[in-house]
């Protein structure tokens, strides 16, 4: 049964934590600029618990644990890079963490492990069935409030994407098919095995006993292909025998079979192993994580996901991440731009007037969706072209930069499989005919425009790469500790909230320092050197006491003092 919780627990006369502290410890514990109080103020207290009501029974059951505490625990876990054990230890025994969660008394209970895991499980299950990501709604709700509180200007944005791997092993084709088959067989009971023939039982026993990695190492390519062929016939029979099976392992095996094999019916039904060229990049990469996809980008090969980060970039002291989207690794950047800008528009309350992105995002569709938005594309893919394109009336003129010759281009018939629009060609006096499509002409035009833009605009996108570094720097080898699209998205949303909090803390500390010195400067008297030394000593003491690595926000005060 859902029950909303209070932002903080009621102070108890005998167990109120403030009663046990004194001197510098009490000052640090109650310091409004310290990270734990800032976390409670800008994140924990801004969580809308009502959106999680759908996870609980409305009539029966005991009242739920505090949803805002559970969500805050998930954010803290990603913020500090804790393991689950470290998370619960800190939430139970670390006084600053408890203060961040709004647990004001020394004996306030923390949700137990089973409650925490059940809450996450319900979140993920709800996302799969409804398509609604509750952590995404939480991120947008918190960020929208932060944008309004600090009056962040969202008229200028920048974005970039990051590929990262799932927490899976790299399997060969044989290992993938073999492990998917074994995963399904593990869910069969004795009555299911009774439906196998003696030959099928022997074949299955042999598959269960072997190690797929060893088979790949020992077999030649023809032997391995023959082995895969026989396994394909066995899987086809298995899928037909248990066609009424509703277990997810059956659906996974069916998907793997459809992706790796084809069924030919002439002259008779035959199971044929598909050529590798016919297998899509979004095919199953591992039975442990069916959501992840494959992508080869430059020298980087990824079996995992892509995260697209959008943040404000106006000339202001505070800029925040306005949108996060996580999708399969083979998702094209061009498909991420429009949803990201629409979401940022809702969060910031401003229609983007200028957007800084790299060349991978450029597409003619964006000119139609965002006609009033200035798209600044940097780093257009490909080298500097030899040919320049200009329009004279309705004729495309092509200039060879090496010879200086200009040729009128003729419109030619496009390829059936081409998706780059119309095609033109020129015929130099010497050499073969040269073709140009709309994509190449558009890229050349964008390159010319970028050369004419100020240097500040051409470099404005670069800082989003620093944001991406802070989000993913704790990943070992660029690999996420999670599996599944929903869990990956939850992780990135939590990390983004942490980055925004760090920026808010830095902004408030800087503004507070400037305000202090402005007040002292306008007074009719001056602070004596002794008072300045005392002030520096107090600041140094605070830094020593609250020197927490992720939120070391007062170190720079020494220089200002």
Coordinates of C-alpha atoms in Angstrom, one line a residue:
X1 CA 0.0 0.0 0.0
X2 CA 1.4 3.4 -1.0
X3 CA 2.0 6.0 1.7
X4 CA 3.8 9.3 1.1
X5 CA 6.7 10.0 3.4
X6 CA 7.9 13.2 5.1
X7 CA 11.0 15.0 3.8
X8 CA 12.7 14.5 7.1
X9 CA 12.0 12.3 10.1
X10 CA 10.6 13.9 13.2
X11 CA 13.3 14.9 15.8
X12 CA 13.3 12.7 18.9
X13 CA 14.2 14.2 22.3
X14 CA 16.6 11.5 23.1
X15 CA 18.0 10.3 19.7
X16 CA 18.1 13.5 17.7
X17 CA 21.6 13.4 16.1
X18 CA 22.3 17.1 16.7
X19 CA 22.2 16.5 20.4
X20 CA 25.3 14.3 20.2
X21 CA 27.5 16.7 18.4
X22 CA 29.2 19.9 19.5
X23 CA 31.9 22.3 18.4
X24 CA 33.3 22.0 14.9
X25 CA 31.5 18.7 14.3
X26 CA 28.1 20.3 14.9
X27 CA 29.1 23.2 12.6
X28 CA 30.0 20.9 9.8
X29 CA 27.0 18.7 10.3
X30 CA 24.6 21.6 10.1
X31 CA 26.5 23.6 7.5
X32 CA 24.0 24.4 4.7
X33 CA 26.7 24.4 2.1
X34 CA 28.0 20.9 2.9
X35 CA 27.3 18.2 0.4
X36 CA 24.9 16.2 2.6
X37 CA 22.6 19.2 3.2
X38 CA 22.9 20.2 -0.4
X39 CA 21.9 16.7 -1.5
X40 CA 18.9 16.7 0.7
X41 CA 17.9 20.2 -0.4
X42 CA 18.3 19.9 -4.1
X43 CA 17.6 16.2 -4.8
X44 CA 16.0 14.2 -1.9
X45 CA 13.4 16.8 -1.0
X46 CA 12.5 17.4 -4.7
X47 CA 11.6 13.8 -5.5
X48 CA 8.0 13.4 -6.4
X49 CA 6.9 10.2 -4.7
X50 CA 3.4 10.2 -6.3
X51 CA 4.7 8.9 -9.6
X52 CA 5.8 5.7 -7.9
X53 CA 2.3 5.0 -6.6
X54 CA 1.7 2.6 -9.5
X55 CA 4.2 0.2 -8.1
X56 CA 2.1 -0.6 -5.0
X57 CA -1.2 -2.2 -4.3
X58 CA -3.8 0.5 -3.4
X59 CA -5.9 -1.6 -1.1
X60 CA -3.8 -4.3 0.7
X61 CA -0.4 -4.7 2.1
X62 CA 1.7 -2.9 4.7
X63 CA 2.7 0.7 4.1
X64 CA 5.8 1.1 1.9
X65 CA 9.1 2.3 3.0
X66 CA 10.0 5.9 2.1
X67 CA 10.1 6.1 -1.7
X68 CA 12.3 9.3 -1.6
X69 CA 14.8 7.5 0.6
X70 CA 14.9 4.4 -1.7
X71 CA 15.4 6.6 -4.8
X72 CA 18.0 8.7 -3.0
X73 CA 19.9 5.6 -2.1
X74 CA 20.0 4.6 -5.8
X75 CA 21.4 8.0 -6.7
X76 CA 24.0 7.9 -3.9
X77 CA 25.1 4.5 -5.0
X78 CA 25.9 5.7 -8.5
X79 CA 27.2 9.1 -7.3
X80 CA 29.9 7.6 -5.1
X81 CA 30.4 4.3 -7.1
X82 CA 29.5 2.2 -4.1
X83 CA 28.8 -1.5 -4.1
X84 CA 25.5 -2.6 -2.6
X85 CA 27.3 -3.6 0.6
X86 CA 29.0 -0.2 0.9
X87 CA 25.7 1.5 0.2
X88 CA 23.9 -0.1 3.1
X89 CA 26.9 0.3 5.4
X90 CA 27.1 4.0 4.7
X91 CA 23.3 4.5 5.0
X92 CA 23.3 2.8 8.4
X93 CA 26.4 4.1 10.0
X94 CA 27.6 7.3 8.1
X95 CA 26.1 10.3 9.8
X96 CA 26.4 12.6 6.8
X97 CA 24.8 10.1 4.4
X98 CA 21.9 9.6 6.9
X99 CA 21.5 13.4 7.0
X100 CA 21.4 13.5 3.2
X101 CA 18.6 11.0 3.4
X102 CA 16.6 13.0 5.9
X103 CA 17.2 10.6 8.8
X104 CA 17.6 13.0 11.6
X105 CA 17.6 10.6 14.5
X106 CA 20.3 8.1 15.4
X107 CA 17.8 5.2 15.4
X108 CA 15.8 6.0 12.3
X109 CA 15.6 2.8 10.3
X110 CA 17.1 2.4 6.8
X111 CA 15.1 0.3 4.3
X112 CA 16.5 -3.3 4.4
X113 CA 18.1 -5.0 1.4
X114 CA 15.0 -7.0 0.4
X115 CA 12.9 -3.8 0.3
X116 CA 15.5 -2.0 -1.8
X117 CA 15.8 -4.8 -4.3
X118 CA 12.1 -5.4 -4.5
X119 CA 11.6 -1.7 -5.2
X120 CA 14.1 -1.8 -8.1
X121 CA 12.6 -5.0 -9.4
X122 CA 9.1 -3.4 -9.5
X123 CA 10.6 -0.3 -11.3
X124 CA 12.2 -2.4 -14.0
X125 CA 9.1 -4.6 -14.5
X126 CA 6.8 -1.5 -14.8
X127 CA 9.1 0.0 -17.4
X128 CA 9.0 -3.2 -19.5
X129 CA 5.2 -3.5 -19.3
X130 CA 4.2 0.1 -19.6
X131 CA 7.2 1.7 -21.4
X132 CA 7.3 4.4 -18.7
X133 CA 10.7 5.0 -17.1
X134 CA 10.0 6.3 -13.6
X135 CA 13.6 7.3 -13.0
X136 CA 13.4 9.4 -16.2
X137 CA 10.4 11.2 -14.8
X138 CA 12.2 11.7 -11.5
X139 CA 15.2 13.2 -13.3
X140 CA 13.1 15.6 -15.3
X141 CA 11.0 16.6 -12.3
X142 CA 14.1 17.4 -10.2
X143 CA 16.0 19.1 -13.0
X144 CA 13.0 21.2 -13.9
X145 CA 12.8 22.5 -10.4
X146 CA 16.5 23.2 -10.3
X147 CA 16.3 25.1 -13.6
X148 CA 13.5 27.3 -12.3
X149 CA 15.2 27.9 -8.9
X150 CA 18.4 29.1 -10.4
X151 CA 16.9 30.6 -13.5
X152 CA 19.1 28.6 -15.9
X153 CA 18.8 29.8 -19.5
X154 CA 18.1 26.9 -21.8
X155 CA 18.1 28.7 -25.1
X156 CA 21.5 27.4 -26.1
X157 CA 22.3 23.7 -25.8
X158 CA 25.1 21.3 -26.6
X159 CA 25.1 17.5 -26.8
X160 CA 27.2 14.5 -27.5
X161 CA 26.9 10.7 -27.2
X162 CA 29.0 8.1 -25.5
X163 CA 29.3 4.3 -26.3
X164 CA 29.7 2.0 -23.4
X165 CA 29.7 -1.8 -23.0
X166 CA 27.4 -4.0 -21.1
X167 CA 28.6 -6.3 -18.3
X168 CA 28.8 -9.3 -20.6
X169 CA 31.5 -11.5 -22.1
X170 CA 32.3 -11.5 -25.8
X171 CA 30.9 -14.7 -27.2
X172 CA 31.5 -16.3 -30.6
X173 CA 28.6 -17.3 -32.8
X174 CA 28.7 -20.9 -31.6
X175 CA 28.9 -19.9 -28.0
X176 CA 25.9 -17.5 -28.4
X177 CA 23.7 -20.2 -29.9
X178 CA 24.9 -22.9 -27.5
X179 CA 24.4 -20.8 -24.4
X180 CA 20.9 -19.7 -25.5
X181 CA 19.9 -23.3 -26.1
X182 CA 21.2 -24.4 -22.7
X183 CA 19.5 -21.5 -21.0
X184 CA 16.2 -22.7 -22.3
X185 CA 16.8 -26.3 -21.4
X186 CA 17.5 -25.4 -17.8
X187 CA 13.9 -24.3 -17.4
X188 CA 12.5 -27.7 -18.6
X189 CA 11.2 -30.2 -16.0
X190 CA 11.1 -34.0 -16.1
X191 CA 7.7 -34.1 -17.9
X192 CA 9.2 -31.8 -20.7
X193 CA 12.2 -34.1 -21.1
X194 CA 9.9 -37.1 -21.4
X195 CA 8.7 -35.6 -24.7
X196 CA 12.2 -36.0 -26.3
X197 CA 13.2 -39.0 -28.3
X198 CA 16.2 -41.1 -27.3
X199 CA 18.3 -39.6 -30.0
X200 CA 17.3 -36.1 -28.9
X201 CA 18.2 -36.9 -25.3
X202 CA 21.6 -38.1 -26.3
X203 CA 22.2 -35.0 -28.5
X204 CA 21.1 -32.7 -25.7
X205 CA 23.3 -34.5 -23.1
X206 CA 26.3 -34.1 -25.3
X207 CA 25.6 -30.4 -25.6
X208 CA 25.2 -30.0 -21.9
X209 CA 28.5 -31.7 -21.2
X210 CA 30.6 -29.8 -23.6
X211 CA 32.3 -26.4 -23.1
X212 CA 31.5 -24.2 -26.1
X213 CA 34.7 -22.2 -25.8
X214 CA 36.7 -25.4 -26.0
X215 CA 34.7 -26.5 -29.1
X216 CA 35.4 -23.3 -30.9
X217 CA 39.1 -23.7 -30.2
X218 CA 39.4 -27.3 -31.3
X219 CA 37.1 -27.4 -34.4
X220 CA 38.0 -26.2 -37.9
X221 CA 35.6 -23.8 -39.7
X222 CA 33.9 -26.5 -41.8
X223 CA 33.5 -28.7 -38.7
X224 CA 32.1 -25.8 -36.7
X225 CA 29.7 -24.9 -39.6
X226 CA 28.4 -28.5 -39.7
X227 CA 28.0 -28.5 -36.0
X228 CA 26.0 -25.3 -36.1
X229 CA 23.8 -26.8 -38.8
X230 CA 22.9 -29.8 -36.7
X231 CA 22.2 -27.6 -33.7
X232 CA 19.9 -25.4 -35.8
X233 CA 17.9 -28.5 -36.8
X234 CA 17.7 -29.5 -33.1
X235 CA 16.6 -26.0 -32.0
X236 CA 13.9 -25.9 -34.7
X237 CA 12.5 -29.2 -33.4
X238 CA 12.7 -27.9 -29.9
X239 CA 10.8 -24.7 -30.6
X240 CA 8.0 -26.5 -32.4
X241 CA 7.7 -29.1 -29.6
X242 CA 7.4 -26.4 -27.0
X243 CA 5.5 -23.8 -29.1
X244 CA 3.1 -23.2 -26.2
X245 CA 5.9 -22.4 -23.8
X246 CA 5.6 -18.8 -22.5
X247 CA 8.9 -18.6 -20.6
X248 CA 11.2 -15.7 -21.6
X249 CA 14.0 -18.2 -22.3
X250 CA 11.9 -19.7 -25.1
X251 CA 11.3 -16.3 -26.7
X252 CA 15.1 -15.6 -26.5
X253 CA 15.9 -18.9 -28.1
X254 CA 13.3 -18.2 -30.8
X255 CA 14.8 -14.8 -31.5
X256 CA 18.4 -16.2 -31.7
X257 CA 17.2 -18.9 -34.1
X258 CA 15.4 -16.4 -36.4
X259 CA 18.5 -14.2 -36.4
X260 CA 21.1 -16.9 -37.0
X261 CA 19.2 -19.3 -39.2
X262 CA 16.9 -19.2 -42.2
X263 CA 14.3 -21.8 -43.2
X264 CA 14.1 -22.8 -46.9
X265 CA 11.1 -24.8 -48.2
X266 CA 12.3 -25.7 -51.7
X267 CA 12.6 -28.5 -52.6
X268 CA 12.0 -29.5 -49.0
X269 CA 12.3 -27.7 -45.6
X270 CA 15.9 -27.1 -44.7
X271 CA 17.6 -25.2 -41.9
X272 CA 20.3 -23.0 -43.3
X273 CA 22.9 -21.0 -41.3
X274 CA 22.8 -17.4 -42.3
X275 CA 25.9 -15.7 -43.6
X276 CA 27.4 -13.2 -41.1
X277 CA 26.7 -10.3 -43.5
X278 CA 23.0 -10.9 -43.1
X279 CA 23.0 -10.7 -39.3
X280 CA 21.9 -7.3 -38.0
X281 CA 23.8 -5.2 -35.5
X282 CA 20.8 -5.3 -33.1
X283 CA 20.8 -9.1 -33.0
X284 CA 21.3 -10.9 -29.6
X285 CA 24.9 -10.4 -28.4
X286 CA 24.6 -12.4 -25.2
X287 CA 21.8 -14.4 -23.6
X288 CA 22.6 -12.6 -20.4
X289 CA 21.7 -9.2 -21.9
X290 CA 19.3 -9.5 -24.9
X291 CA 18.9 -5.7 -25.0
X292 CA 22.4 -4.7 -26.0
X293 CA 23.5 -4.3 -29.6
X294 CA 26.8 -4.3 -31.6
X295 CA 28.5 -1.3 -33.1
X296 CA 31.8 -0.7 -34.8
X297 CA 32.8 3.0 -34.6
X298 CA 36.3 3.7 -35.8
X299 CA 38.6 1.5 -33.9
X300 CA 36.0 0.9 -31.1
X301 CA 33.9 -2.2 -31.1
X302 CA 31.1 -2.1 -28.6
X303 CA 28.5 -4.7 -27.5
X304 CA 26.3 -2.4 -25.3
X305 CA 24.6 0.9 -25.4
X306 CA 24.8 4.6 -26.3
X307 CA 24.1 7.5 -23.9
X308 CA 23.2 10.9 -25.3
X309 CA 23.8 13.9 -23.1
X310 CA 22.3 17.3 -23.5
X311 CA 23.2 20.3 -21.4
X312 CA 22.7 24.1 -21.4
X313 CA 25.6 26.2 -22.6
X314 CA 24.5 29.8 -22.3
X315 CA 26.9 32.5 -21.1
X316 CA 25.9 32.1 -17.4
X317 CA 27.6 30.9 -14.2
X318 CA 25.5 27.7 -14.0
X319 CA 24.7 25.2 -16.7
X320 CA 22.9 21.9 -16.1
X321 CA 22.3 18.6 -17.9
X322 CA 18.8 19.0 -19.3
X323 CA 18.3 15.6 -20.9
X324 CA 19.7 12.0 -20.9
X325 CA 18.7 9.3 -23.3
X326 CA 20.1 5.7 -23.3
X327 CA 19.5 3.4 -26.2
X328 CA 21.1 0.4 -28.0
X329 CA 24.6 0.9 -29.3
X330 CA 23.5 0.8 -33.0
X331 CA 21.2 3.7 -32.6
X332 CA 22.0 6.5 -35.0
X333 CA 22.9 9.9 -33.5
X334 CA 20.5 11.6 -35.9
X335 CA 17.5 9.9 -34.4
X336 CA 18.5 11.1 -30.9
X337 CA 18.6 14.9 -31.6
X338 CA 14.9 15.7 -32.0
X339 CA 13.7 13.8 -28.9
X340 CA 16.5 15.3 -26.8
X341 CA 15.7 18.9 -27.9
X342 CA 12.0 18.3 -27.2
X343 CA 12.7 17.0 -23.7
X344 CA 15.1 19.8 -23.0
X345 CA 12.5 22.3 -24.1
X346 CA 10.1 20.9 -21.5
X347 CA 12.7 20.9 -18.7
X348 CA 14.2 24.3 -19.3
X349 CA 11.0 26.1 -20.5
X350 CA 12.9 27.6 -23.4
X351 CA 12.8 26.8 -27.1
X352 CA 16.4 26.1 -28.2
X353 CA 17.7 28.9 -30.3
X354 CA 21.2 27.5 -30.9
X355 CA 22.4 23.9 -30.6
X356 CA 26.1 22.8 -30.7
X357 CA 26.6 19.2 -31.9
X358 CA 29.1 17.3 -34.0
X359 CA 28.7 16.3 -37.6
X360 CA 27.2 12.8 -36.8
X361 CA 23.9 14.5 -35.8
X362 CA 23.4 16.5 -39.1
X363 CA 20.4 15.5 -41.1
X364 CA 18.0 17.4 -43.5
X365 CA 15.1 16.3 -41.3
X366 CA 16.4 18.6 -38.5
X367 CA 16.0 21.6 -40.8
X368 CA 12.3 20.8 -41.0
X369 CA 11.7 20.0 -37.4
X370 CA 13.7 23.0 -36.0
X371 CA 13.5 25.7 -38.7
X372 CA 14.2 28.5 -36.1
X373 CA 17.1 26.8 -34.4
X374 CA 20.6 27.5 -35.4
X375 CA 22.4 24.1 -35.7
X376 CA 26.1 24.5 -35.2
X377 CA 27.7 21.3 -36.5
X378 CA 31.4 20.8 -35.7
X379 CA 33.7 18.0 -36.8
X380 CA 31.8 17.1 -40.0
X381 CA 32.7 13.4 -40.8
X382 CA 35.1 12.8 -43.6
X383 CA 38.1 14.8 -44.9
X384 CA 38.2 18.1 -46.7
X385 CA 36.5 17.4 -50.1
X386 CA 38.2 18.1 -53.4
X387 CA 35.1 19.5 -55.0
X388 CA 33.1 22.5 -54.0
X389 CA 29.4 22.9 -54.8
X390 CA 27.5 26.1 -55.5
X391 CA 24.0 26.7 -57.0
X392 CA 23.5 29.1 -59.9
X393 CA 19.8 29.4 -60.4
X394 CA 18.7 25.8 -60.7
X395 CA 22.0 24.4 -61.8
X396 CA 24.6 22.8 -59.5
X397 CA 28.1 24.0 -60.3
X398 CA 31.0 21.8 -59.2
X399 CA 34.5 23.3 -58.8
X400 CA 37.6 21.1 -58.7
X401 CA 39.9 22.8 -56.1
X402 CA 43.0 21.2 -57.6
X403 CA 42.5 22.3 -61.2
X404 CA 40.3 25.2 -60.7
X405 CA 37.9 23.9 -63.4
X406 CA 34.1 24.4 -62.9
X407 CA 31.6 22.0 -64.3
X408 CA 27.8 22.1 -64.5
X409 CA 26.4 18.9 -62.8
X410 CA 23.7 16.8 -64.4
X411 CA 20.9 15.2 -62.5
X412 CA 21.1 11.4 -62.8
X413 CA 19.0 8.4 -61.7
X414 CA 19.6 7.4 -58.0
X415 CA 20.3 3.9 -56.8
X416 CA 17.3 1.9 -55.6
X417 CA 19.0 1.1 -52.2
X418 CA 20.4 4.7 -51.7
X419 CA 18.8 6.8 -49.0
X420 CA 20.8 10.0 -49.7
X421 CA 18.3 11.6 -52.0
X422 CA 19.0 12.9 -55.5
X423 CA 22.3 12.4 -57.3
X424 CA 24.3 14.5 -59.8
X425 CA 27.4 13.8 -61.8
X426 CA 30.1 15.6 -63.7
X427 CA 32.4 14.4 -66.5
X428 CA 35.9 16.0 -66.4
X429 CA 37.8 16.2 -69.6
X430 CA 40.2 13.5 -68.3
X431 CA 39.1 10.8 -65.9
X432 CA 36.0 9.0 -65.0
X433 CA 32.5 10.4 -64.2
X434 CA 32.1 11.7 -60.6
X435 CA 28.9 11.5 -58.7
X436 CA 27.5 13.6 -55.8
X437 CA 24.4 13.0 -53.6
X438 CA 22.5 15.4 -51.4
X439 CA 24.3 14.2 -48.3
X440 CA 27.7 15.1 -49.7
X441 CA 26.5 18.5 -51.0
X442 CA 24.9 19.3 -47.6
X443 CA 28.1 18.3 -45.7
X444 CA 30.2 20.6 -48.0
X445 CA 27.8 23.5 -47.4
X446 CA 28.0 22.9 -43.6
X447 CA 31.8 22.9 -43.8
X448 CA 31.8 26.3 -45.5
X449 CA 29.4 27.7 -42.9
X450 CA 31.6 26.5 -40.1
X451 CA 34.7 28.2 -41.5
X452 CA 32.8 31.5 -41.3
X453 CA 31.6 31.1 -37.7
X454 CA 33.6 32.7 -34.8
X455 CA 36.1 30.5 -33.0
X456 CA 34.0 30.6 -29.8
X457 CA 31.1 29.0 -31.6
X458 CA 33.3 26.3 -33.1
X459 CA 34.6 25.4 -29.7
X460 CA 31.4 25.7 -27.7
X461 CA 30.6 22.0 -28.0
X462 CA 33.9 20.8 -26.6
X463 CA 33.0 21.1 -22.9
X464 CA 30.2 18.5 -23.2
X465 CA 32.9 15.9 -23.5
X466 CA 34.1 16.9 -20.0
X467 CA 30.6 16.3 -18.8
X468 CA 30.6 12.8 -20.4
X469 CA 33.9 12.1 -18.8
X470 CA 32.6 12.9 -15.3
X471 CA 29.5 10.7 -16.0
X472 CA 31.5 7.6 -17.1
X473 CA 35.0 8.0 -15.6
X474 CA 34.4 5.4 -12.9
X475 CA 33.6 2.6 -15.4
X476 CA 36.4 0.1 -15.6
X477 CA 37.4 -0.3 -19.3
X478 CA 34.3 1.5 -20.4
X479 CA 32.1 -1.3 -19.2
X480 CA 28.9 -0.8 -17.2
X481 CA 28.3 -3.0 -14.1
X482 CA 24.8 -3.6 -15.2
X483 CA 22.9 -5.6 -17.9
X484 CA 19.7 -4.5 -19.6
X485 CA 18.5 -1.2 -21.1
X486 CA 16.4 -0.2 -18.2
X487 CA 19.2 -0.6 -15.6
X488 CA 21.7 1.2 -17.8
X489 CA 19.3 4.2 -18.2
X490 CA 18.7 4.3 -14.4
X491 CA 22.5 4.4 -13.8
X492 CA 23.0 7.3 -16.2
X493 CA 20.1 9.3 -14.8
X494 CA 21.5 8.9 -11.3
X495 CA 24.9 10.0 -12.4
X496 CA 23.5 13.0 -14.2
X497 CA 21.7 14.1 -11.1
X498 CA 25.0 13.9 -9.2
X499 CA 26.8 16.0 -11.8
X500 CA 24.1 18.7 -11.7
X501 CA 24.3 18.7 -7.9
X502 CA 28.1 19.2 -8.0
X503 CA 27.6 22.2 -10.3
X504 CA 24.9 23.7 -8.1
X505 CA 27.1 23.4 -5.1
X506 CA 30.0 25.1 -6.9
X507 CA 27.6 27.8 -8.1
X508 CA 26.2 28.6 -4.7
X509 CA 29.6 28.6 -3.0
X510 CA 31.0 30.9 -5.7
X511 CA 28.0 33.3 -5.5
X512 CA 28.2 33.3 -1.7
X513 CA 31.9 34.1 -1.7
X514 CA 31.4 37.0 -4.2
X515 CA 28.5 38.3 -2.2
X516 CA 30.6 38.2 1.0
X517 CA 33.5 40.1 -0.4
X518 CA 31.3 42.6 -2.2
X519 CA 29.6 43.4 1.2
X520 CA 33.0 43.8 2.9
X521 CA 34.4 46.0 0.2
X522 CA 31.5 48.4 0.3
X523 CA 31.7 48.9 4.0
X524 CA 33.4 52.0 5.3
X525 CA 35.9 50.0 7.3
X526 CA 38.5 47.4 6.3
X527 CA 39.1 44.0 7.9
X528 CA 42.4 43.9 9.7
X529 CA 45.0 41.3 8.8
X530 CA 44.4 39.4 12.1
X531 CA 40.7 39.0 11.2
X532 CA 41.6 37.8 7.8
X533 CA 44.0 35.2 9.2
X534 CA 41.2 33.9 11.6
X535 CA 38.8 33.7 8.7
X536 CA 41.3 31.7 6.7
X537 CA 41.9 29.4 9.7
X538 CA 38.2 28.6 10.0
X539 CA 37.9 27.9 6.3
X540 CA 40.9 25.6 6.4
X541 CA 39.3 23.7 9.4
X542 CA 36.1 23.2 7.4
X543 CA 38.0 21.9 4.4
X544 CA 39.8 19.4 6.6
X545 CA 36.6 18.2 8.2
X546 CA 34.4 17.8 5.1
X547 CA 37.1 16.8 2.5
X548 CA 34.8 14.3 0.7
X549 CA 36.3 13.5 -2.7
X550 CA 33.1 13.8 -4.8
X551 CA 32.1 17.1 -3.2
X552 CA 35.2 19.1 -2.3
X553 CA 33.6 22.5 -2.9
X554 CA 35.4 24.7 -0.4
X555 CA 39.0 24.2 -1.3
X556 CA 39.1 27.3 -3.6
X557 CA 37.9 29.5 -0.7
X558 CA 41.5 29.6 0.7
X559 CA 42.8 31.4 -2.4
X560 CA 39.8 33.9 -2.3
X561 CA 40.5 34.6 1.4

